[in-house]
Amino acid sequence: MTALLEVNNIAKRFGGLLAVNDVSFSIDEGEILAMIGPNGAGKTTAFNCVTGLYAISSGDIRFRGRSLVRLKPHRIAALGITRTFQNIRLFSYMTAVDNVMVGEHCRMQAHVWDAVLRTPKARREERDVATRAVRILARMGLEQYADTYAHNLPYGLQRRLEIARALASGPALLLLDEPAAGLNPNEKAELMGVISRLRDDGLTIFLIEHDMRLVMGVSDRIVVLDQGSKIAEGTPAEVRNDARVIAAYLGTAVTEERSA
Ligand SMILES: Nc1ncnc2c1ncn2[C@@H]1O[C@H](COP(=O)(O)OP(=O)(O)OP(=O)(O)O)[C@@H](O)[C@H]1O
Ligand SMILES: [Mg+2]
């Protein structure tokens, strides 16, 4: 089986700092791969390299066998890779359904003039986009909040709305950067269910998360970064007993109680 995403020996340098240092891993179709590591390990930088926000300093990233190197973020999104951000980036003064519709823009066909002149093509497309957006909200259990402004949603639901928006462009690979950050235990448990359901629906998921209960609970495999380098890779059971991983977490065992 060929991997959906292959990351081969990538490096990302910021001046004198090697934020990502010769890191390789792959993600198979239908898999949930988690990337963990202490603060500053290079996890978000790795996400930014995959999604084209940062140009890699060396190495190669392939999606369905095709190199993503030098592609702009919107091209990478159109190929089927979308993400959420470590800090929520919603349009606060737009409704939930509008936030999701924004996420669909890279799928839309109508020319700007169709929109300005409100041609039948533009109106039909807008209606289809709205219908799909409501369906995605329903998939995330947010249908009753379709007309609620994003800033009026409780924090946990804002995080879920971010995922809904990322789903709007119809990705094959979804990257989630610390989706459980700031969530209470109930919301975390719900999020675990959401992530598992998305995978059951056919998505491949690449997850950065500090909450070990969530990581150990949903991941098929885990990659561990420390100071830019990959120090371990394996199943949750393998990684939690790895001596280098335990040492990287300042000598504390990687238990399910740990969270950042
Ligand atoms: N745009 C940038 N310019 C300079 N240095 C950066 C930039 N982005 C990240 N870094 C540095 O790269 C290193 C890795 O940062 P990164 O944000 O990838 O870590 P992380 O593993 O996501 O950490 P956290 O768990 O705290 O989110 C850090 O030392 C950070 O300061
Ligand atoms: Mg980060």
XYZ file of C-alpha atoms and ligand atoms in Angstrom:
292
model
C 0.000 0.000 0.000
C 1.385 3.423 -0.862
C 1.170 6.105 1.776
C -1.243 9.017 1.394
C 1.381 11.442 2.728
C 5.114 10.842 2.664
C 7.442 13.193 4.482
C 11.040 12.480 3.520
C 13.977 13.953 5.420
C 12.490 17.421 5.742
C 14.293 20.260 7.461
C 13.115 23.770 8.288
C 15.665 26.336 9.320
C 14.934 29.759 10.826
C 18.281 31.536 10.729
C 20.487 29.549 13.076
C 17.620 27.441 14.453
C 16.822 24.062 12.968
C 13.153 23.880 13.961
C 12.657 20.625 12.023
C 15.732 18.476 11.522
C 15.769 15.626 8.997
C 12.306 14.304 9.875
C 10.655 11.463 7.948
C 7.351 9.688 8.417
C 4.364 8.635 6.373
C 0.626 8.467 6.868
C -1.449 5.692 5.362
C -4.922 6.242 4.007
C -7.539 5.955 6.771
C -5.014 6.236 9.572
C -4.909 8.558 12.589
C -1.295 9.609 13.095
C -0.439 11.774 16.085
C 2.633 13.939 16.445
C 3.637 14.676 20.022
C 6.602 16.301 21.714
C 7.464 19.005 24.247
C 6.733 22.696 23.582
C 8.929 24.036 20.785
C 9.689 20.556 19.425
C 8.761 21.609 15.886
C 5.289 20.102 15.585
C 3.435 23.167 14.285
C 6.391 23.952 12.036
C 6.023 20.471 10.510
C 2.305 21.186 9.898
C 3.199 24.509 8.307
C 5.620 22.727 5.979
C 3.007 20.151 4.914
C 0.351 22.810 4.269
C 2.732 25.076 2.339
C 2.761 27.950 4.834
C 6.516 27.456 5.169
C 8.856 26.442 2.351
C 10.987 23.540 3.560
C 14.747 24.082 3.652
C 15.418 20.563 2.340
C 13.699 17.224 1.838
C 10.491 16.278 0.067
C 6.793 15.993 0.930
C 4.547 13.873 -1.286
C 0.773 13.588 -1.282
C -0.602 10.685 -3.333
C 2.866 10.413 -4.839
C 2.950 14.030 -5.971
C 5.503 16.459 -4.548
C 4.056 19.421 -2.644
C 7.353 21.286 -2.580
C 6.962 24.898 -3.717
C 3.163 24.642 -4.014
C 1.181 27.523 -2.495
C -1.151 26.765 0.460
C -4.341 27.191 -1.609
C -3.061 24.669 -4.194
C -2.270 22.189 -1.429
C -5.752 22.733 0.041
C -7.290 22.129 -3.382
C -5.379 18.826 -3.628
C -7.144 17.654 -0.465
C -5.184 18.735 2.627
C -6.774 21.113 5.141
C -6.029 22.039 8.721
C -7.100 23.779 11.870
C -4.854 26.135 13.802
C -3.417 25.956 17.318
C -5.156 29.284 18.048
C -8.744 29.509 16.845
C -9.026 31.427 13.606
C -12.721 31.915 12.965
C -14.514 34.937 11.587
C -16.037 36.014 14.922
C -18.712 38.262 13.436
C -19.890 35.728 10.904
C -22.381 32.977 11.665
C -21.352 29.351 11.988
C -22.785 28.484 8.576
C -20.995 31.436 6.933
C -17.709 30.341 8.496
C -18.132 26.913 6.923
C -19.135 28.416 3.560
C -15.886 30.394 3.561
C -14.059 27.089 3.843
C -15.687 25.913 0.619
C -14.411 28.770 -1.511
C -11.613 26.785 -3.136
C -14.256 24.409 -4.527
C -16.403 27.115 -6.103
C -16.505 27.526 -9.879
C -18.489 30.710 -10.513
C -16.500 33.676 -11.759
C -16.457 36.859 -9.691
C -18.671 38.497 -12.369
C -21.266 35.750 -11.930
C -21.346 36.687 -8.257
C -21.498 40.441 -8.858
C -24.256 40.120 -11.463
C -25.991 37.369 -9.453
C -26.319 35.135 -12.469
C -28.355 31.923 -12.162
C -25.069 29.988 -12.065
C -23.826 32.023 -9.095
C -27.147 31.748 -7.255
C -27.329 27.996 -7.792
C -23.770 27.581 -6.586
C -24.403 29.682 -3.489
C -27.444 27.570 -2.651
C -25.477 24.334 -3.086
C -22.649 25.652 -0.950
C -25.079 26.649 1.814
C -26.749 23.222 1.710
C -23.404 21.468 1.972
C -22.327 23.778 4.805
C -25.429 22.914 6.833
C -24.760 19.219 6.213
C -21.199 19.597 7.504
C -22.443 21.461 10.590
C -24.836 18.571 11.218
C -21.984 16.090 10.874
C -20.186 18.000 13.635
C -23.311 18.217 15.804
C -23.569 21.974 15.257
C -26.728 22.212 13.160
C -28.692 24.095 15.809
C -25.979 26.781 15.844
C -25.978 27.468 12.083
C -27.138 31.069 12.539
C -25.184 31.793 15.725
C -22.268 34.197 15.479
C -18.994 32.353 16.001
C -18.017 34.575 18.930
C -21.241 33.661 20.762
C -20.450 29.937 20.718
C -18.886 28.321 23.777
C -15.172 27.726 23.311
C -15.504 23.972 22.785
C -18.013 24.500 19.978
C -15.793 27.141 18.352
C -13.050 24.515 18.192
C -15.525 22.130 16.565
C -16.630 24.826 14.118
C -12.999 25.179 13.064
C -12.979 21.500 12.176
C -16.263 21.956 10.281
C -14.721 24.746 8.238
C -11.671 22.609 7.469
C -14.022 19.846 6.250
C -15.800 22.233 3.889
C -13.241 21.942 1.117
C -13.715 18.151 1.103
C -10.231 17.103 2.245
C -8.760 13.604 2.203
C -6.222 14.528 4.872
C -7.198 16.655 7.866
C -4.542 18.227 10.092
C -5.603 19.196 13.605
C -3.205 21.346 15.658
C -4.015 20.857 19.359
C -7.789 20.523 18.926
C -8.263 19.729 22.633
C -6.413 22.804 23.918
C -8.615 24.617 26.442
C -11.393 22.012 26.377
C -12.941 20.633 29.556
C -12.976 16.845 30.160
C -16.486 16.453 28.704
C -15.606 18.396 25.577
C -12.410 16.339 25.214
C -14.385 13.106 25.383
C -16.784 14.431 22.722
C -13.851 15.484 20.557
C -12.426 11.956 20.719
C -15.732 10.689 19.387
C -15.731 13.321 16.635
C -12.204 12.415 15.503
C -12.959 8.684 15.472
C -16.155 9.267 13.484
C -14.333 11.370 10.896
C -11.889 8.542 10.382
C -14.735 6.042 10.118
C -16.169 8.312 7.402
C -12.985 7.820 5.378
C -10.776 10.728 6.399
C -7.109 10.393 7.184
C -6.107 12.432 10.237
C -2.793 13.978 11.280
C -3.089 15.203 14.838
C -0.879 17.344 17.066
C -1.997 17.097 20.673
C -0.601 17.399 24.186
C -3.492 15.633 25.886
C -2.135 12.116 26.291
C -5.459 10.517 27.107
C -6.808 11.727 23.776
C -3.637 10.869 21.837
C -3.358 7.384 23.298
C -7.098 6.849 22.850
C -7.515 7.701 19.167
C -4.154 7.269 17.442
C -3.077 4.297 15.355
C 0.537 5.442 15.430
C 2.492 8.230 17.086
C 5.553 10.162 15.928
C 7.541 11.917 18.663
C 9.575 15.058 18.018
C 12.063 16.617 20.393
C 14.071 19.727 19.541
C 13.286 19.330 15.863
C 14.263 15.675 15.548
C 12.162 12.539 15.462
C 13.061 10.489 18.523
C 10.447 7.744 18.333
C 7.644 6.295 16.252
C 5.252 3.466 16.975
C 1.940 2.390 18.407
C 0.667 4.204 21.519
C 1.865 1.272 23.665
C 5.332 1.343 22.114
C 5.744 5.099 22.418
C 4.558 5.453 26.010
C 7.208 2.936 27.140
C 10.052 4.377 25.057
C 12.952 5.536 27.235
C 13.849 8.490 24.966
C 10.253 9.681 24.947
C 10.014 9.505 28.719
C 13.308 11.410 29.041
C 12.110 14.088 26.580
C 9.099 14.673 28.804
C 11.477 15.739 31.602
C 11.622 12.345 33.213
C 7.887 12.185 33.786
C 6.238 9.064 32.509
C 3.996 9.665 29.514
C 0.829 8.827 31.363
C -2.740 9.523 30.451
C -2.894 12.174 33.143
C -0.410 14.478 31.433
C -1.739 17.460 29.557
C -0.175 20.793 28.645
N 8.258 31.710 11.916
C 9.233 31.404 12.785
N 10.370 32.124 12.870
C 11.348 31.785 13.735
N 11.300 30.731 14.562
C 10.180 29.984 14.532
C 9.097 30.257 13.643
N 8.126 29.323 13.850
C 8.575 28.518 14.807
N 9.814 28.899 15.215
C 10.636 28.229 16.230
O 10.721 26.860 15.872
C 10.687 26.033 17.029
C 9.558 25.047 16.906
O 8.318 25.747 17.068
P 6.898 25.065 16.850
O 5.882 26.129 16.956
O 6.940 24.245 15.617
O 6.836 24.092 18.114
P 5.647 23.157 18.609
O 6.221 21.781 18.702
O 4.448 23.354 17.788
O 5.425 23.696 20.102
P 4.061 23.893 20.967
O 3.761 22.544 21.555
O 4.458 24.869 22.014
O 2.991 24.410 20.056
C 10.580 26.966 18.221
O 11.870 27.191 18.741
C 9.998 28.235 17.621
O 10.383 29.365 18.348
Mg 2.563 24.088 18.139
